[in-house]
Structures are given as C-alpha cells and as structure tokens.
Amino acid sequence: MTATSETPLPLIWVKSSYSNGQGAECVEWAPEHAALTGDVLVRDSKTPHARYLTLTPESFAGLVSLAKAHG
C-alpha cells in the first residue's frame, strides 16, 4: 500500500456501497483505473484533494472483508 496524489489517467471516483449513503463519511474508489492498471485507488470523500491510497487487488479485497465484518 502506498500513498500518492498523481496518476496519468483521469479518475472517476465511486462511493463505496459500505458507506451507506452517509455523505460525509464515505470511502471512494476508482474502479475504471483498477480495471486498466490493476492498482486499486481508495480515498476519503471528506478530503477529495488529499492523497489517496494505492492498493493491490488482494489488499483491497482484505479491506472489503474488514468492512463486511465490522461494517
């Protein structure tokens, strides 16, 4: 996992379904970027211009499992 703020592709961010539509407390990810590069980008929607995390698909799956278990 790395923190970064630059990518060569325009990013389209999608709110996580685990955010339950809670607006201010959402996790977002860039699925199109993941499909093209294999890197899963994740950010906090409260700070959209801040750095985001770059996860491997395996790390992202772990994050999703954690959200499901502790939602």
Coordinates of C-alpha atoms in Angstrom, one line a residue:
M1 CA 0.0 0.0 0.0
T2 CA 1.3 3.4 -0.9
A3 CA 0.0 7.0 -0.6
T4 CA 0.1 9.1 -3.7
S5 CA -1.6 12.0 -5.3
E6 CA -0.7 11.7 -9.0
T7 CA -1.9 9.3 -11.8
P8 CA -1.7 9.6 -15.5
L9 CA -5.4 8.7 -16.0
P10 CA -8.4 10.9 -15.3
L11 CA -10.0 9.4 -12.3
I12 CA -13.7 8.7 -11.8
W13 CA -14.4 8.1 -8.2
V14 CA -17.3 5.9 -6.9
K15 CA -18.6 5.8 -3.4
S16 CA -18.3 2.5 -1.6
S17 CA -21.6 0.7 -1.1
Y18 CA -20.4 0.2 2.5
S19 CA -20.6 3.9 3.1
N20 CA -24.4 3.5 3.3
G21 CA -25.0 6.9 1.7
Q22 CA -23.7 8.7 4.7
G23 CA -22.2 11.5 2.6
A24 CA -19.7 12.9 5.0
E25 CA -18.1 9.6 6.0
C26 CA -17.6 7.8 2.6
V27 CA -14.8 5.8 1.2
E28 CA -14.4 6.2 -2.6
W29 CA -12.5 4.1 -5.1
A30 CA -11.7 4.4 -8.8
P31 CA -12.9 1.1 -10.5
E32 CA -12.0 2.1 -14.1
H33 CA -8.4 2.8 -13.0
A34 CA -8.3 -0.6 -11.3
A35 CA -9.6 -2.3 -14.4
L36 CA -7.0 -0.6 -16.6
T37 CA -3.9 -0.8 -14.3
G38 CA -4.6 -3.4 -11.6
D39 CA -4.0 -0.7 -8.9
V40 CA -7.0 0.0 -6.7
L41 CA -7.1 3.6 -5.6
V42 CA -9.0 4.5 -2.4
R43 CA -9.7 7.9 -0.9
D44 CA -11.7 9.6 1.9
S45 CA -14.5 11.6 0.3
K46 CA -14.2 14.2 3.0
T47 CA -10.8 15.2 1.6
P48 CA -11.1 14.6 -2.1
H49 CA -8.0 16.7 -3.0
A50 CA -5.8 14.9 -0.4
R51 CA -3.6 11.9 -1.1
Y52 CA -5.2 8.6 -1.8
L53 CA -4.1 5.0 -1.2
T54 CA -2.9 2.7 -3.9
L55 CA -3.8 -0.9 -3.0
T56 CA -3.2 -4.2 -4.7
P57 CA -6.3 -6.1 -5.6
E58 CA -5.6 -8.5 -2.7
S59 CA -5.3 -5.6 -0.2
F60 CA -8.5 -4.1 -1.5
A61 CA -10.2 -7.5 -1.0
G62 CA -9.0 -7.5 2.6
L63 CA -10.3 -4.0 3.1
V64 CA -13.7 -5.1 1.8
S65 CA -13.7 -8.1 4.0
L66 CA -12.9 -6.0 7.0
A67 CA -15.8 -3.6 6.2
K68 CA -18.2 -6.5 5.8
A69 CA -17.1 -8.0 9.2
H70 CA -17.1 -4.7 11.1
G71 CA -19.4 -2.5 9.0

